[in-house]
Tab-separated table of C-alpha atoms in Angstrom:
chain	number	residue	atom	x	y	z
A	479	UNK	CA	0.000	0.000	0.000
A	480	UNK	CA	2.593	2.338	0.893
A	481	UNK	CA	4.358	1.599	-2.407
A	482	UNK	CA	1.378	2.525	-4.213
A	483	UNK	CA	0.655	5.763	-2.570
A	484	UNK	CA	3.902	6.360	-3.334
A	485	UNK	CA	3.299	5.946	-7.214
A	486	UNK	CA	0.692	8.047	-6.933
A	487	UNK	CA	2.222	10.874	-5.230
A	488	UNK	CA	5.038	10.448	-8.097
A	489	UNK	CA	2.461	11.031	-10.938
A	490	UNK	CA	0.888	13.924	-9.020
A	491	UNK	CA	3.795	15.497	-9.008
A	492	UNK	CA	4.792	14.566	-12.812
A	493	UNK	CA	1.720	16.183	-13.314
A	494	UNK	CA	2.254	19.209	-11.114
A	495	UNK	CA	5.830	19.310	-12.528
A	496	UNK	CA	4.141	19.284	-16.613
A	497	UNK	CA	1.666	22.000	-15.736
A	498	UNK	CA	4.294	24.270	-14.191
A	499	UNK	CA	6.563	23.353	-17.387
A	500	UNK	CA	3.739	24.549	-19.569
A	501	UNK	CA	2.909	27.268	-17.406
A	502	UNK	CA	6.608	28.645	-17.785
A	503	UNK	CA	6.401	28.275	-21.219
A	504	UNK	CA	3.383	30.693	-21.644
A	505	UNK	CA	4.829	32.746	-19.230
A	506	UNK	CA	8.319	32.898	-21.398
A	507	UNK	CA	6.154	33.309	-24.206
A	508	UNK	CA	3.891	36.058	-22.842
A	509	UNK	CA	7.436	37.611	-21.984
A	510	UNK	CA	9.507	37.466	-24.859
A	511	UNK	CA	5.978	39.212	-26.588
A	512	UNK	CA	5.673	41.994	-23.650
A	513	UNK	CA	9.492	42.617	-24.060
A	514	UNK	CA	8.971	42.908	-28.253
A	515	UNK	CA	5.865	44.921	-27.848
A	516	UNK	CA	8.329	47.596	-24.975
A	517	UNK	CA	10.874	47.632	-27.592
A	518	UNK	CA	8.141	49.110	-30.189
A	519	UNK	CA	7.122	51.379	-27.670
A	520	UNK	CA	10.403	52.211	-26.642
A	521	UNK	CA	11.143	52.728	-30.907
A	522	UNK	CA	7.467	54.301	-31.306
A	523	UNK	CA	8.091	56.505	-28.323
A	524	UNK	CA	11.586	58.043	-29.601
A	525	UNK	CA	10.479	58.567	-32.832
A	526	UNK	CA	7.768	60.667	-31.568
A	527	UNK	CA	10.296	62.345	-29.405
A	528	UNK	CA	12.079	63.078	-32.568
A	529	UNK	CA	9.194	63.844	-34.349
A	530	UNK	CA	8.286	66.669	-31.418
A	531	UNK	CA	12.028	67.937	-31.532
A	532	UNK	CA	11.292	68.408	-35.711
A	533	UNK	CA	8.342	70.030	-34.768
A	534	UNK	CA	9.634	72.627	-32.466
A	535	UNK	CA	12.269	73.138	-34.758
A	536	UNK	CA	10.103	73.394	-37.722
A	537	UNK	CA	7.985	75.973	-35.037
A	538	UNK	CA	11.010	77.559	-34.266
A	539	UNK	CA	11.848	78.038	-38.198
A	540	UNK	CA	8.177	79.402	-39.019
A	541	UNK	CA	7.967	81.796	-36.620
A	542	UNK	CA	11.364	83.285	-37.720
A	543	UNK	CA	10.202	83.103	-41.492
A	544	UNK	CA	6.721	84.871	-40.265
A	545	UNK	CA	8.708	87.500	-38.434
A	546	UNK	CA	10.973	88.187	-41.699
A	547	UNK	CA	7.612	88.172	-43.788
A	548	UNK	CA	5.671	90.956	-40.976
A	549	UNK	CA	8.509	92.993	-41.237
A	550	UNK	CA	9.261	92.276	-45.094
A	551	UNK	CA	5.960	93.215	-45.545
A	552	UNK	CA	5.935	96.471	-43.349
A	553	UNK	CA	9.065	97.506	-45.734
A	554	UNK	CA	7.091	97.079	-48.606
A	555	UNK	CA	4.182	98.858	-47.583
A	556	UNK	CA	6.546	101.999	-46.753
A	557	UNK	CA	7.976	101.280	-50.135
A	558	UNK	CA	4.983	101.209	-51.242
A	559	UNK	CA	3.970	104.476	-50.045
A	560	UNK	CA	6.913	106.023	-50.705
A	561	UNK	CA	6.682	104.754	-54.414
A	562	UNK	CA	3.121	106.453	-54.262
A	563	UNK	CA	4.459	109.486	-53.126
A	564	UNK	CA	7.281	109.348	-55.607
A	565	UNK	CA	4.602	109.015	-58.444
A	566	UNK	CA	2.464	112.222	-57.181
A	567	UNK	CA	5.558	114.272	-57.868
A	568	UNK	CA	6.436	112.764	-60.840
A	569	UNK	CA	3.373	112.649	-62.078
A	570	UNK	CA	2.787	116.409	-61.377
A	571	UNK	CA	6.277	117.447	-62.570
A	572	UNK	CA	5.285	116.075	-66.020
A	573	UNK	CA	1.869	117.879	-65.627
A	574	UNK	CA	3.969	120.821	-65.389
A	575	UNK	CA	6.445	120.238	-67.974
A	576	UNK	CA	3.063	120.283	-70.303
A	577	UNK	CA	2.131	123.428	-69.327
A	578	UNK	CA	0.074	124.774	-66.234
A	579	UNK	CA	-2.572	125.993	-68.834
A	580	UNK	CA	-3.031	124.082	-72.759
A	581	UNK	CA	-5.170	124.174	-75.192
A	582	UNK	CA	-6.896	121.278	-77.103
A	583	UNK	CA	-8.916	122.030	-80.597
A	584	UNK	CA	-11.469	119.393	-81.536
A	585	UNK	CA	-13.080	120.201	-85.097
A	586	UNK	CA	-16.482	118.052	-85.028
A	587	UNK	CA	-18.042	116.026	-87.974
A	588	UNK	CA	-20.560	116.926	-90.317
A	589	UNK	CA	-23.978	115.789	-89.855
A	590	UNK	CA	-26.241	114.093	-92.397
A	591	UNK	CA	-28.029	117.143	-93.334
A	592	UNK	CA	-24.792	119.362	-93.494
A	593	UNK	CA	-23.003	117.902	-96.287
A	594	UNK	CA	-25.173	118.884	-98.574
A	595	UNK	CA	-25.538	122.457	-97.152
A	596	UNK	CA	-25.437	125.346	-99.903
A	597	UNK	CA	-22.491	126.782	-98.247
A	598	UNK	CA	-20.585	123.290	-98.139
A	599	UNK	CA	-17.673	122.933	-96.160
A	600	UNK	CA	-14.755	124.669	-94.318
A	601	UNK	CA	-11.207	123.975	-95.980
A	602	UNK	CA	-9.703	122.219	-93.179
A	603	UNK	CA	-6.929	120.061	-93.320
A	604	UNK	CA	-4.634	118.448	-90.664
A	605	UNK	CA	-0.910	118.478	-91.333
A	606	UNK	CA	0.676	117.023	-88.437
A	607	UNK	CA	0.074	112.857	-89.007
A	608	UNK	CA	2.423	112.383	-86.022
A	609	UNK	CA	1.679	114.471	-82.928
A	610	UNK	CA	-1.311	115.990	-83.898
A	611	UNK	CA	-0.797	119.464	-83.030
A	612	UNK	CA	-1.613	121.035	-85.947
A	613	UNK	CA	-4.536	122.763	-88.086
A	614	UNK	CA	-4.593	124.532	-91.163
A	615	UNK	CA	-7.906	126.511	-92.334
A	616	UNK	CA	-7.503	127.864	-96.012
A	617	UNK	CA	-10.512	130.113	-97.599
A	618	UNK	CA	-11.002	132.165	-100.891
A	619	UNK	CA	-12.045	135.417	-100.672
A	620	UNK	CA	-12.435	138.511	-103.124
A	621	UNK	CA	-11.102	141.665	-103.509
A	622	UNK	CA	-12.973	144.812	-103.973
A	623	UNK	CA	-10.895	144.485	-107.534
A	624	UNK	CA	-13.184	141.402	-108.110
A	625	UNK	CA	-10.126	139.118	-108.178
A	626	UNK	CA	-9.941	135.985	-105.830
A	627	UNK	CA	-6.906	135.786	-103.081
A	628	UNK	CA	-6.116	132.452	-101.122
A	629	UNK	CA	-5.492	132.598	-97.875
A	630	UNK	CA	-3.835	129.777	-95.812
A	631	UNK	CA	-4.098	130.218	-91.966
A	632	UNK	CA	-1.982	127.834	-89.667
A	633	UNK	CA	-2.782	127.287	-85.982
A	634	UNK	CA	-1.031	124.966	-83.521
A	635	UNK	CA	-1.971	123.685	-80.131
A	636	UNK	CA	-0.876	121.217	-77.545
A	637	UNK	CA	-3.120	118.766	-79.117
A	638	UNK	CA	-5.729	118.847	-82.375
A	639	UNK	CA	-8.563	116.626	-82.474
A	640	UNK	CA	-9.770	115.790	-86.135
A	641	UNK	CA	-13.770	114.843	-86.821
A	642	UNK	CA	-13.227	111.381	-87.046
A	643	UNK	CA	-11.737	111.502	-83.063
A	644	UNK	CA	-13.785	108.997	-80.405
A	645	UNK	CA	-14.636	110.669	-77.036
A	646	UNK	CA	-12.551	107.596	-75.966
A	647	UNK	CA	-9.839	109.431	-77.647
A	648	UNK	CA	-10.054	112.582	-76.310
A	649	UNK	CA	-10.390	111.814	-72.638
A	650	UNK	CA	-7.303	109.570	-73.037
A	651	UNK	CA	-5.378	112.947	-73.120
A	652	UNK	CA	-7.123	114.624	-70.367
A	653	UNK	CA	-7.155	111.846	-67.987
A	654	UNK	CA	-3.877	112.800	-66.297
A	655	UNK	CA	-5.743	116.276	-65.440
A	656	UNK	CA	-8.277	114.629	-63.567
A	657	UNK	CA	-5.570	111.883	-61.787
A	658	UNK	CA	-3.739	115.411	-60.939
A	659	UNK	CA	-7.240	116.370	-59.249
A	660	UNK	CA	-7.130	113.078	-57.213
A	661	UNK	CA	-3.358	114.070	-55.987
A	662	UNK	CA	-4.699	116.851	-54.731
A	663	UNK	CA	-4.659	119.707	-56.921
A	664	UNK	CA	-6.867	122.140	-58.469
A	665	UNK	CA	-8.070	121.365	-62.112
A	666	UNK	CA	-10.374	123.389	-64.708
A	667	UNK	CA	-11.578	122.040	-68.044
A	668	UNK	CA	-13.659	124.057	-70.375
A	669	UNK	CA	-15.263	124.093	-73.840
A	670	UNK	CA	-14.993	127.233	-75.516
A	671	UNK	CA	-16.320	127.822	-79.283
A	672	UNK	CA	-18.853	128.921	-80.936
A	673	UNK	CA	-22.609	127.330	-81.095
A	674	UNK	CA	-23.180	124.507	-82.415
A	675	UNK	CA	-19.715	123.612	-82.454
A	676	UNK	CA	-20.333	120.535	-80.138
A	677	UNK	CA	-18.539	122.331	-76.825
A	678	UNK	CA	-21.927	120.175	-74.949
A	679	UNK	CA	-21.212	117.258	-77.301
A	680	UNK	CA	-17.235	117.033	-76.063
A	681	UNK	CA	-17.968	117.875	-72.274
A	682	UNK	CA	-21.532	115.839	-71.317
A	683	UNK	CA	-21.809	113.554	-74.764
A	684	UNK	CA	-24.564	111.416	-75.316
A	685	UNK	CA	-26.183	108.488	-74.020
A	686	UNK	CA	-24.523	105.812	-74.978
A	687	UNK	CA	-20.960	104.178	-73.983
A	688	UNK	CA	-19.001	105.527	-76.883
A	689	UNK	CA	-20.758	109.260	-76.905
A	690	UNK	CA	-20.337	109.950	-72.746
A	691	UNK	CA	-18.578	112.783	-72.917
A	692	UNK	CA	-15.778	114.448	-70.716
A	693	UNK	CA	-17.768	114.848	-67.090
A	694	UNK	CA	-19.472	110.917	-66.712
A	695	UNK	CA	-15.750	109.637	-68.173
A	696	UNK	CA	-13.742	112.129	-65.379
A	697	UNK	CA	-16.178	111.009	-62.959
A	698	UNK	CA	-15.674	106.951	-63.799
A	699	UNK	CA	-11.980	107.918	-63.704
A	700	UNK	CA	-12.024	109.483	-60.401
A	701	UNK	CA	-14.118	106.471	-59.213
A	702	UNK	CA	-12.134	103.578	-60.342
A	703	UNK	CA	-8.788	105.447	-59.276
A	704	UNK	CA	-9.939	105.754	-55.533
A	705	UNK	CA	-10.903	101.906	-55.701
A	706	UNK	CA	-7.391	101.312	-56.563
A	707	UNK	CA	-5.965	103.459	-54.182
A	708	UNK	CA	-7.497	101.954	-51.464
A	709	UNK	CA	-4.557	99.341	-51.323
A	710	UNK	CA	-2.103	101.741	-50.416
A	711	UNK	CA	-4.158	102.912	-47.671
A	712	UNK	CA	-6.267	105.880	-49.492
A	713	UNK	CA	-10.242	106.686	-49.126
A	714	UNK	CA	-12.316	108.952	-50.630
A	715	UNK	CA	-15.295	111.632	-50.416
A	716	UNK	CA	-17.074	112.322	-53.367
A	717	UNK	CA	-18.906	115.669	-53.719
A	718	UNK	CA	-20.702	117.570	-56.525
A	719	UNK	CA	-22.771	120.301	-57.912
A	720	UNK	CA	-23.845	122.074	-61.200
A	721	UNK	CA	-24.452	125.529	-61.473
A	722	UNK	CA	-25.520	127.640	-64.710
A	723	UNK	CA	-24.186	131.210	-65.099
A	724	UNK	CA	-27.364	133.053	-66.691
A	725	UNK	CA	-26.637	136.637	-67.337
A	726	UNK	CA	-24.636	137.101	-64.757
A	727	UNK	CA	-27.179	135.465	-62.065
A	728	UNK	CA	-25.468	131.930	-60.674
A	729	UNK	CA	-28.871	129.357	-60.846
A	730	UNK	CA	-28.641	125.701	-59.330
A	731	UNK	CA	-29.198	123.238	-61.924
A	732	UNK	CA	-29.864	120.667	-59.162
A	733	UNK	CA	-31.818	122.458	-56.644
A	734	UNK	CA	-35.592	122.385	-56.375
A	735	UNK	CA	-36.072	125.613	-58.178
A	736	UNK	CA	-37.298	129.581	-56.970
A	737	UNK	CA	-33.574	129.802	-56.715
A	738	UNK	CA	-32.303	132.665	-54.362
A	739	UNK	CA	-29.350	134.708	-54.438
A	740	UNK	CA	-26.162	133.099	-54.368
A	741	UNK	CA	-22.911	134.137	-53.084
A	742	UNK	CA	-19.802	132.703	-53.962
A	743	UNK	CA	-17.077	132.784	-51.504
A	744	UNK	CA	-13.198	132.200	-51.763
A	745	UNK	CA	-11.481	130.967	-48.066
A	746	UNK	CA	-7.643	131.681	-47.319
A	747	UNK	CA	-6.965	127.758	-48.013
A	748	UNK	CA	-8.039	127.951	-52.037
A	749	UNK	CA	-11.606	126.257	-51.048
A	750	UNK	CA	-14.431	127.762	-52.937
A	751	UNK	CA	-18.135	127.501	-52.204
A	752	UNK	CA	-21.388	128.955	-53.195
A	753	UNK	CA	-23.759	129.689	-50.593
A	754	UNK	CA	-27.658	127.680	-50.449
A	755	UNK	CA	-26.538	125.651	-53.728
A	756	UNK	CA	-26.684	121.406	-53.101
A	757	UNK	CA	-24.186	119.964	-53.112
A	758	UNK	CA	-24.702	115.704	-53.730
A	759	UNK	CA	-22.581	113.190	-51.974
A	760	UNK	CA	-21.112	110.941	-54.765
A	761	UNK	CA	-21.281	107.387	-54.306
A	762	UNK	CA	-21.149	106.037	-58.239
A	763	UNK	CA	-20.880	107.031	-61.618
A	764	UNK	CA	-24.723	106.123	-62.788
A	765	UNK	CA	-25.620	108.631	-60.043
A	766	UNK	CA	-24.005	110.927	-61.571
A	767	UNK	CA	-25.422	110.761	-65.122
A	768	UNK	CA	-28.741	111.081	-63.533
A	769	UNK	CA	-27.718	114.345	-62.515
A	770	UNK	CA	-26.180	115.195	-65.904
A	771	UNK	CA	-29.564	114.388	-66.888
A	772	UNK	CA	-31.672	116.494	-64.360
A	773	UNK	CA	-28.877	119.624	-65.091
A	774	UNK	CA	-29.217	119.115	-69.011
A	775	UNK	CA	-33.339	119.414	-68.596
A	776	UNK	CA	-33.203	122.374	-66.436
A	777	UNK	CA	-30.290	123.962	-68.624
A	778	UNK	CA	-31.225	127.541	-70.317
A	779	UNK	CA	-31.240	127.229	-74.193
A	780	UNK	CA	-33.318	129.178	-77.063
A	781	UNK	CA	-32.982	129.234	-80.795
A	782	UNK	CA	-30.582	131.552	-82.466
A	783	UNK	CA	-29.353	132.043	-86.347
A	784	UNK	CA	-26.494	129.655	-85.361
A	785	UNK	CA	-28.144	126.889	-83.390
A	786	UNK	CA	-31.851	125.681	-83.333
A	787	UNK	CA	-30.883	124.691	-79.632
A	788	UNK	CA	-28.219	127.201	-78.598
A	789	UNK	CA	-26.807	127.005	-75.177
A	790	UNK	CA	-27.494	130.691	-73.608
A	791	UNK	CA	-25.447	129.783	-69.944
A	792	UNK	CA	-22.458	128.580	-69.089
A	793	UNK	CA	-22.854	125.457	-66.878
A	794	UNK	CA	-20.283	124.479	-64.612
A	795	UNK	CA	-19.687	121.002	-62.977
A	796	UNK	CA	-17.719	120.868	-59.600
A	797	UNK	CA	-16.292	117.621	-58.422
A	798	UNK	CA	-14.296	118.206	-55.118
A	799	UNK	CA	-12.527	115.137	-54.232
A	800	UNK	CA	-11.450	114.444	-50.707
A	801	UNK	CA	-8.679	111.880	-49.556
A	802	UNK	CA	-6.986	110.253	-46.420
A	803	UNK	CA	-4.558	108.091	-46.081
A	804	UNK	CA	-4.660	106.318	-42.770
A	805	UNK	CA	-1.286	104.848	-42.823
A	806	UNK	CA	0.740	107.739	-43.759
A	807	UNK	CA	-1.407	110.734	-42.093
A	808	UNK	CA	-1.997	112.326	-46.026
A	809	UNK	CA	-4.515	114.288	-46.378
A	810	UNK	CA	-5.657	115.855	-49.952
A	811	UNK	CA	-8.420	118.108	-51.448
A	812	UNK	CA	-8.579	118.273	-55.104
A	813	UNK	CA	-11.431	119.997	-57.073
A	814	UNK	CA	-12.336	119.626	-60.563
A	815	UNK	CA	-14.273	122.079	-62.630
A	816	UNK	CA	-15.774	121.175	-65.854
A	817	UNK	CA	-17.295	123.680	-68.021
A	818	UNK	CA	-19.363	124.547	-70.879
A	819	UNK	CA	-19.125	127.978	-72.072
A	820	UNK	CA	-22.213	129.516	-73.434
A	821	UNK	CA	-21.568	129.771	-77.478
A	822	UNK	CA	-19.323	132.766	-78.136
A	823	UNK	CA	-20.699	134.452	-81.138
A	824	UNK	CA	-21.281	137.596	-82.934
A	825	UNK	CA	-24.514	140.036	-82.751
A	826	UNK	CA	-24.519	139.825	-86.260
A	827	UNK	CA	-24.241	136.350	-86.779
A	828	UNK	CA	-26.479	135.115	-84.108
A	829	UNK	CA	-29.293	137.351	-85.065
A	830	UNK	CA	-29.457	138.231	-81.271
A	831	UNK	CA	-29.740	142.000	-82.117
A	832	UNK	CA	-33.690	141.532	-83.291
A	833	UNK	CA	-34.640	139.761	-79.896
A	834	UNK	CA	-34.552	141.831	-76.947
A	835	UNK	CA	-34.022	138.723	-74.632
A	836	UNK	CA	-31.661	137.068	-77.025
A	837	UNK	CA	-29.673	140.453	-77.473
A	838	UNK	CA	-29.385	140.716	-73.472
A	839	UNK	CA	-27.871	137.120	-73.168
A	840	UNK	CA	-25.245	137.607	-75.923
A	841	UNK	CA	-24.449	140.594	-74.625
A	842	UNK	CA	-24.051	139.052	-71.362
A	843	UNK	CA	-22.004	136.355	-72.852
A	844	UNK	CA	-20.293	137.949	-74.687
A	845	UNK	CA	-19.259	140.377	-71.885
A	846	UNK	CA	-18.152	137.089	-69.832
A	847	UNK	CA	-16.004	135.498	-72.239
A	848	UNK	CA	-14.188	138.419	-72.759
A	849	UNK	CA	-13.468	138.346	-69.040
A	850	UNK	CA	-12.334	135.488	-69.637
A	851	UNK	CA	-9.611	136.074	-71.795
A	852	UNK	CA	-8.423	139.291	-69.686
A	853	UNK	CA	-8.365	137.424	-66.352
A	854	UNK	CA	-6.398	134.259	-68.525
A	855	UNK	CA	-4.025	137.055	-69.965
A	856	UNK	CA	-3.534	139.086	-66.758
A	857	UNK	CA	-2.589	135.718	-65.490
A	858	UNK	CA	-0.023	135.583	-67.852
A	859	UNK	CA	1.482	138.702	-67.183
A	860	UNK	CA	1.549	138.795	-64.035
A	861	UNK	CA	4.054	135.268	-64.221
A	862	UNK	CA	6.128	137.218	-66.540
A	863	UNK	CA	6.456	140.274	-64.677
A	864	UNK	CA	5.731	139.757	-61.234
A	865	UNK	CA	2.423	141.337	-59.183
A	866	UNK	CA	-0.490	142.224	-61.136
A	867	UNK	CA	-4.139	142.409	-60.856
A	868	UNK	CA	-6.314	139.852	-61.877
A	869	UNK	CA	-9.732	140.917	-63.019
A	870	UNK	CA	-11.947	137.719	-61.330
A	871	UNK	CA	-14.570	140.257	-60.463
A	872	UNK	CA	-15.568	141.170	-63.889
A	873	UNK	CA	-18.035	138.035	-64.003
A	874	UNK	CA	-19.304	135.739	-62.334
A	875	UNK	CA	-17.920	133.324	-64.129
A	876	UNK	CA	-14.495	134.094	-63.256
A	877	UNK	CA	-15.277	134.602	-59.919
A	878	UNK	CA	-16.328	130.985	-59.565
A	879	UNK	CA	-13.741	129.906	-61.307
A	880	UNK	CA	-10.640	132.219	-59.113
A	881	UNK	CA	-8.656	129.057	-57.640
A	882	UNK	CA	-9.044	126.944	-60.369
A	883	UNK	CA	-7.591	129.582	-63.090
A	884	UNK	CA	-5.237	130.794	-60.624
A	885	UNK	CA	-1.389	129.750	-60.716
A	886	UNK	CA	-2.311	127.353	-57.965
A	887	UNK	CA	-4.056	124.955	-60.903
A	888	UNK	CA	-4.105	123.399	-63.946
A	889	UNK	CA	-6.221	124.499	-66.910
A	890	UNK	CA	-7.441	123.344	-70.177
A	891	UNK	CA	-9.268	124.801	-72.667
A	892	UNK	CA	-10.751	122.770	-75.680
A	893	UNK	CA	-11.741	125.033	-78.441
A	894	UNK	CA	-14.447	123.572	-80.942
A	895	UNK	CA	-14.657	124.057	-84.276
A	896	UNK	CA	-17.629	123.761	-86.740
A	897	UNK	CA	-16.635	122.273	-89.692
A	898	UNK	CA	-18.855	124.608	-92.023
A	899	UNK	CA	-17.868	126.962	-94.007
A	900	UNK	CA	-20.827	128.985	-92.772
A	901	UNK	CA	-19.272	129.387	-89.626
A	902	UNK	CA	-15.662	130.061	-90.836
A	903	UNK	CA	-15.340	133.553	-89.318
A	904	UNK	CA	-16.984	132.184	-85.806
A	905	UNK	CA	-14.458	129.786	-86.280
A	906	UNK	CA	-11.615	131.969	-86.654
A	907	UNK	CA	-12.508	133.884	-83.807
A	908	UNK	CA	-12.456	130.937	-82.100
A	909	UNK	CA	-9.076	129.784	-82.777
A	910	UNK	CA	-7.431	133.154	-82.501
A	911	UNK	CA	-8.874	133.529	-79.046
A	912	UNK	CA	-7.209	129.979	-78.290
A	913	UNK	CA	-4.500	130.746	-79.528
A	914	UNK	CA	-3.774	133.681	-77.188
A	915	UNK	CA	-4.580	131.533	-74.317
A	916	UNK	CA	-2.247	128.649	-75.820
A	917	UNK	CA	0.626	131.833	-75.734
A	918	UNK	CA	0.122	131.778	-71.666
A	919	UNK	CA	1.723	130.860	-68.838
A	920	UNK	CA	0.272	130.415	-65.382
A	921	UNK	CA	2.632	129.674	-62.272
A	922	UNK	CA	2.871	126.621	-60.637
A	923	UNK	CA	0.524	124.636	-59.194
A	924	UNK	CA	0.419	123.983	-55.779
A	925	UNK	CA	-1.378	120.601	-54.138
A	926	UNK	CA	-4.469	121.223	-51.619
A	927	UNK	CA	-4.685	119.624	-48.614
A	928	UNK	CA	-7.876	118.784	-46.835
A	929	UNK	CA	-8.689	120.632	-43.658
């Protein structure tokens, strides 16, 4: 019995012994995979270590890069401003080198009807294929002999226009005028000629894209220039209103009628204003072709010899343009003046003297424009030879127009030309007048800045 239990106890512990052999070898097992699964979390965990240490580098390396970019950037935007600056004197020094007053002729086309006119046309011809500064009128006339003499009569001007020129055209050579008048100076454009010679045609146009004339165009200009501007820091006010000079009594084209009197009034800074007139803020071009068209409607016109539809005011358009720039501390005040003389003609020709109304507007007109050329030639005078009065008071007219005819401004004058031969002598006038005005020279101009 003994020797039995003995046998027993030997396979119980054979047994014991076999399920602590297996048990070591999952145990051994479970080790040797704990101890591979450490050493890919030992390998896992440095190369996230190293991982973080390329990302704090990396950190490290954009921060320095967006540091260099802030203050690249701030260098630019000084050079930027600088360059801006840089192009405002440049830009006015070549404005200047063009002359602080010029004159532009524009000779219009015939119309349907007038090319078969008894009279026919003016002998007009255009030399000058390359800068287009030239014009040459020629006429037959004859002598109290009864023989025929030929005259040839050259003029020359800072640019000539011939019929066939787009309104596109012509405001491509006036557009550096108005950018002047977004820098910050003070700018006057006017039509001068005699009626019918398309003075409302050039400055307001018609109503399509190709016939706008020279105010919706400045004002698109002025527009689309600010919107640029804006990226170097610029913004904009808008302002306008449109008078009519009608025998010497200012009338608001754009108030609500039963106008008053009005005063105009010069301040020591060059700022011009007319007292009880409105005055729009201007927040896009369409708005301000509505008020073309409200001025046009309310504008004073009658019939004369000359012109079924004669234009018996001058009308004048003021833009005044107001700027800021934020990041430099600029400030700017331009104003822009755009004007459509009344036609300049003769008693005789206009058939004025047989209308007592008529004969009282030329007269007035007549009386205006020749202010005009006193005040433009005093003006030149007094550059060449020092002090010298200027005759503003002698119209209204001038009056309005004091700062922006002034030495502290730029002016341009277009004179129109009809090309009938009808109208050859009005035309002559015309061109002679221009021509003394072309023979001018105003100071320099000097840039306004906004109160």
């Amino acid at each position: 019995n003994a020797l039995r239990e003995l046998g027993d106890d030997l396979a119980q512990e054979r047994d014991t012994v076999r399920s602590l052999k297996n048990a070591l070898s999952e145990q051994s097992n479970a080790h040797i995979l704990l101890k591979t699964q450490f050493t890919a979390l030992e390998t896992k965990c440095d190369a996230l270590s190293s991982e973080g240490q390329a990302q704090l580098s990396s950190k490290a390396k954009m921060t320095a890069e967006l540091q260099a970019a802030k203050a690249r950037a701030e260098e630019l935007e000084n050079e930027l401003m600088e360059a801006e600056s840089l192009r405002r004197k440049l830009h006015n020094q070549i404005q200047e080198l063009k002359g602080n007053i010029r004159v532009f002729c524009r000779v219009r086309p015939a119309l349907g009807h007038e090319q078969n006119s008894s009279d026919g046309l003016a002998s007009i011809n255009f030399p000058d294929k390359r800068e287009h500064k030239e014009i040459v009128i020629s006429s037959t006339t004859e002598t109290a002999m009864g023989s025929t003499r030929d005259t040839i009569l050259p003029f020359s001007f800072d640019r000539v226009f011939e019929p066939r020129s787009s309104q596109h055209e012509v405001f491509e050579e006036i557009s550096h005028l108005v950018q002047s008048c977004i820098d910050g100076y003070n700018i006057c454009i006017f039509a001068y000629g005699q009626t019918g010679s398309g003075k409302s045609f050039t400055m307001e146009g018609g109503q399509t894209e190709d016939t706008r004339g020279m105010i919706p165009r400045a004002v698109r200009h002025v527009f689309q220039v600010a919107q640029q501007l804006q990226k170097k820091g610029w913004s904009y006010t808008m302002e306008g209103q449109f008078l009519e000079i009608y025998n010497e009594t200012i009338v608001d084209l754009l108030g609500k009628g039963n106008d008053g009197k009005h005063e105009i009034k010069h301040d020591k800074n060059g700022r011009t204003t007319v007292t009880d007139v409105v005055v729009y803020p201007l927040r896009s071009p369409d708005q301000v072709q509505n008020l073309l068209n409200l001025a046009q409607s309310r504008r004073t016109v009658h019939a004369t010899l000359m012109n079924e539809r004669s234009s018996r005011s001058h009308s004048v358009f003021t833009l005044r343009i107001i700027g800021t720039n934020d990041t430099s501390g600029e400030k700017s005040e331009g104003c822009l003046n755009l004007v459509d003389l009344a036609g300049s003609e003769r008693l005789k020709e206009s058939g004025a003297s047989n209308h007592k109304d008529r004969l009282k507007e030329t007269q007035a007109i007549n009386k205006s424009l020749s202010a005009l050329g006193d005040v433009i030639a005093a003006l030149g005078e007094k550059g060449a030879a020092g002090d010298k009065h200027i005759p503003y008071r002698n119209s209204k007219l001038t009056y309005l127009l004091q700062n922006s005819l002034s030495g502290n401004s730029k002016t341009l004058m277009f004179v129109n030309v009809s090309p009938l031969a009808s109208s050859l002598g009005e035309s002559l006038c015309s061109l002679r007048f221009a021509t003394k005005v072309n023979n001018t020279t105003l100071g320099t101009a000097k840039k306004q800045t906004a109160r």
